[in-house]
Amino acid sequence: MKLQYKSTRGGNLVDSSFAIVKGIAKDGGLYVPTEIPKINKPLRDLINKNYKELAFYIMNKFLPDFNDKELLDCVEKAYNQKFDTEVIAPLIEKDDAYFLELFHGTTLAFKDMALSILPHLLKASKKKLNIKDEIVILTATSGDTGKAALEGFSDVKGTKIIVFFPKEGVSKIQERQMITQRGENTYVIGINGNFDDAQNAVKTVFNDKNFNELLKENDHMFSSANSINIGRLIPQIVYYFYSYLNLLKNNKIDNNEKINIVVPTGNFGNILAAYYAKKMGLPVSKLICASNENNVLYDFLNTGIYDKRRDLKLTSSPSMDILISSNLERFLYELSNRDYKLINNLMKQLNNCGVYEITDEMKKGLNDFYGGYADEEKTFDTIKKVFNKYNYLIDPHTAVAYSVYKDYKKETSDETKTIIASTASPYKFTKTVYNSINDNKIDDDFKLIEKLSKYTNTSIPKALKSIDKEEILHKDICDVEDIKNVIEKILKV
Ligand SMILES: *Cc1c(COP(=O)(O)O)cnc(C)c1O
């Protein structure tokens, strides 16, 4: 039986190309594969594959309606010299932990791993489905998605990209990266509100039936570059296998030896990819879900109750400042043995009351995970300790992960080898990083790029060298209520 996709909330089967073009299902659910494919050979047989070859091998299993040439072409265009290292995702060993550096793409965060390929998957899907409408990528971003999506889609024919970011919820460097974006088809708008406000408002427009009809009449259609799109999720599975194979190849682990994976988590996309990898046959013991002070997931994994009724806190790891982790719905779907009625119910409760509790049967499945969180103090302290001990700089998101890992070890004495998903370059968050390791506190993100480099004797990533001199091309700001108007104006509908 060919692998296809269906919504977590029920409905028809569709091909992967359709799911990629649509982004989110009509009923508001997320597309999930009819089964999670298995790796049916010893992993050791794969150790000599380079990143591109492995990406093809893994993704091919999820995208059966793409022919080899189409998929190879996408992979080729994505994982090339846009990355500043040929290995694409280096693994850095520091004692008992291996930092999987996922920030070597153009925008210095792990979102590049998937967003460098999504536009190509989307273009190929569109062609395959003979869709002539212009695709409008509509995205709300907590910082890193926005820039990575803008880079990926900039000047891609047949697409426009509109990015909304919370004015008060991204770092200065993240903001500057976005508002200096080039490309005729790119639009960037700051909104007065936080990430959840932005994401909810975008979701509402996305699902607005009348508005979608209006677009159709004008030869446009919406799609999403958020991690709800399976075209984002699938490429993220690749690097978990890649890092495992790296350990295997270098004799750091034995055949079938289990590892732990720690992921600094916001929307639950990156860690869900690790969960899918485990289901495919990657030997994973614990999936360690690390949150910042917005610790909804920590509470959920420890109680089975998801409760978003709290204020969003702005932290130094802004890409994790999220109260509704969209991708959790896909995990719940697996946990419930694919009971779409139950998922509908839970999501209704979340929408109406802001809280739900999963069944006792489902709670048993939470054992795959360990949930922890780090407050701001711990985050800063971790950056400092890791730098002092290993002369290795980590960004605040990665620091949250490492801090939770240390707590986990203390609590369990588990000696399993562990991979830490390192999700952003420390240069993207210079203020937090510099001030964590230096007593002379300085408040200027841009000046700090140079200073951080001198102080730590590390080199400035190419993408940031002249960021403070680039022309600001996007100046619009709007209120949450005006998002729809702004989109109408851009699309002239
Ligand atoms: C997006 C992001 C995260 C969170 O990833 P999710 O897939 O949303 O859980 C963590 N760290 C960084 C740097 C990010 O950009």
Short mmCIF file of N, CA, C and O and ligand atoms in Angstrom, two decimals, residues 109-111 142 144-145 227 236 264-271 319-320 322 395 397 423-424 429, ligand 1:
data_model
loop_
_atom_site.label_atom_id
_atom_site.label_comp_id
_atom_site.label_asym_id
_atom_site.label_seq_id
_atom_site.Cartn_x
_atom_site.Cartn_y
_atom_site.Cartn_z
N ALA A 109 20.11 29.19 12.03
CA ALA A 109 19.28 28.42 12.96
C ALA A 109 18.82 27.13 12.30
O ALA A 109 18.89 26.99 11.08
N PHE A 110 18.34 26.20 13.10
CA PHE A 110 18.04 24.87 12.55
C PHE A 110 16.92 24.87 11.53
O PHE A 110 16.78 23.93 10.77
N LYS A 111 16.12 25.95 11.50
CA LYS A 111 15.03 26.02 10.54
C LYS A 111 15.53 25.89 9.10
O LYS A 111 14.81 25.44 8.23
N SER A 142 8.28 33.09 15.40
CA SER A 142 8.81 33.52 16.68
C SER A 142 10.27 33.92 16.49
O SER A 142 11.03 34.04 17.44
N ASP A 144 13.00 32.64 14.11
CA ASP A 144 13.89 31.94 13.18
C ASP A 144 13.18 31.41 11.94
O ASP A 144 13.76 31.40 10.85
N THR A 145 11.94 31.00 12.08
CA THR A 145 11.20 30.51 10.90
C THR A 145 11.12 31.60 9.85
O THR A 145 11.32 31.33 8.67
N SER A 227 6.00 24.66 10.85
CA SER A 227 6.34 23.25 10.99
C SER A 227 5.11 22.36 11.02
O SER A 227 5.19 21.16 11.22
N GLN A 236 13.51 17.08 8.68
CA GLN A 236 14.12 17.15 10.01
C GLN A 236 14.44 15.77 10.59
O GLN A 236 15.20 15.64 11.53
N PRO A 264 15.67 21.38 22.41
CA PRO A 264 15.03 22.59 22.94
C PRO A 264 13.77 22.85 22.14
O PRO A 264 13.80 23.01 20.93
N THR A 265 12.64 22.87 22.82
CA THR A 265 11.37 22.71 22.12
C THR A 265 10.43 23.91 22.25
O THR A 265 10.32 24.51 23.32
N GLY A 266 9.78 24.23 21.13
CA GLY A 266 8.77 25.27 21.13
C GLY A 266 7.48 24.71 20.56
O GLY A 266 6.57 24.34 21.27
N ASN A 267 7.45 24.62 19.24
CA ASN A 267 6.25 24.13 18.55
C ASN A 267 6.18 22.60 18.49
O ASN A 267 5.31 22.05 17.85
N PHE A 268 7.12 21.93 19.07
CA PHE A 268 7.18 20.47 19.12
C PHE A 268 7.47 19.85 17.76
O PHE A 268 7.25 18.67 17.53
N GLY A 269 8.02 20.64 16.83
CA GLY A 269 8.31 20.11 15.50
C GLY A 269 9.60 19.31 15.46
O GLY A 269 9.64 18.18 14.96
N ASN A 270 10.65 19.90 15.99
CA ASN A 270 11.97 19.26 15.93
C ASN A 270 11.98 17.96 16.73
O ASN A 270 12.50 16.94 16.27
N ILE A 271 11.39 17.99 17.89
CA ILE A 271 11.39 16.77 18.71
C ILE A 271 10.43 15.72 18.14
O ILE A 271 10.67 14.51 18.25
N SER A 319 12.62 31.71 20.36
CA SER A 319 12.02 30.75 19.43
C SER A 319 11.28 29.64 20.16
O SER A 319 10.68 28.77 19.55
N MET A 320 11.34 29.68 21.49
CA MET A 320 10.60 28.70 22.29
C MET A 320 9.55 29.38 23.15
O MET A 320 8.97 28.74 24.03
N ILE A 322 6.37 29.94 23.38
CA ILE A 322 5.17 29.45 22.72
C ILE A 322 4.30 28.76 23.77
O ILE A 322 4.81 28.06 24.63
N ASP A 395 24.23 28.86 22.12
CA ASP A 395 23.20 29.90 22.13
C ASP A 395 22.20 29.61 23.26
O ASP A 395 22.23 28.52 23.84
N HIS A 397 19.03 28.83 23.33
CA HIS A 397 18.14 27.68 23.12
C HIS A 397 18.87 26.38 23.44
O HIS A 397 18.35 25.50 24.13
N THR A 423 20.42 24.35 18.24
CA THR A 423 19.51 24.87 17.22
C THR A 423 19.83 26.25 16.66
O THR A 423 19.24 26.65 15.68
N ALA A 424 20.74 26.98 17.30
CA ALA A 424 21.06 28.29 16.72
C ALA A 424 22.52 28.64 16.98
O ALA A 424 23.12 28.19 17.96
N PHE A 429 22.35 35.51 19.01
CA PHE A 429 21.87 36.03 20.30
C PHE A 429 23.04 36.58 21.10
O PHE A 429 23.28 36.19 22.24
C1 LIG B 1 12.32 27.01 16.19
C2 LIG B 1 13.38 26.89 17.15
C3 LIG B 1 13.28 26.03 18.26
C4 LIG B 1 12.03 25.24 18.55
O1 LIG B 1 11.79 24.24 17.61
P1 LIG B 1 10.33 23.59 17.49
O2 LIG B 1 10.41 22.70 16.30
O3 LIG B 1 9.39 24.74 17.29
O4 LIG B 1 10.06 22.86 18.75
C5 LIG B 1 14.36 25.93 19.10
N1 LIG B 1 15.49 26.64 18.90
C6 LIG B 1 15.61 27.47 17.86
C7 LIG B 1 16.87 28.24 17.71
C8 LIG B 1 14.58 27.62 16.94
O5 LIG B 1 14.73 28.44 15.90
#
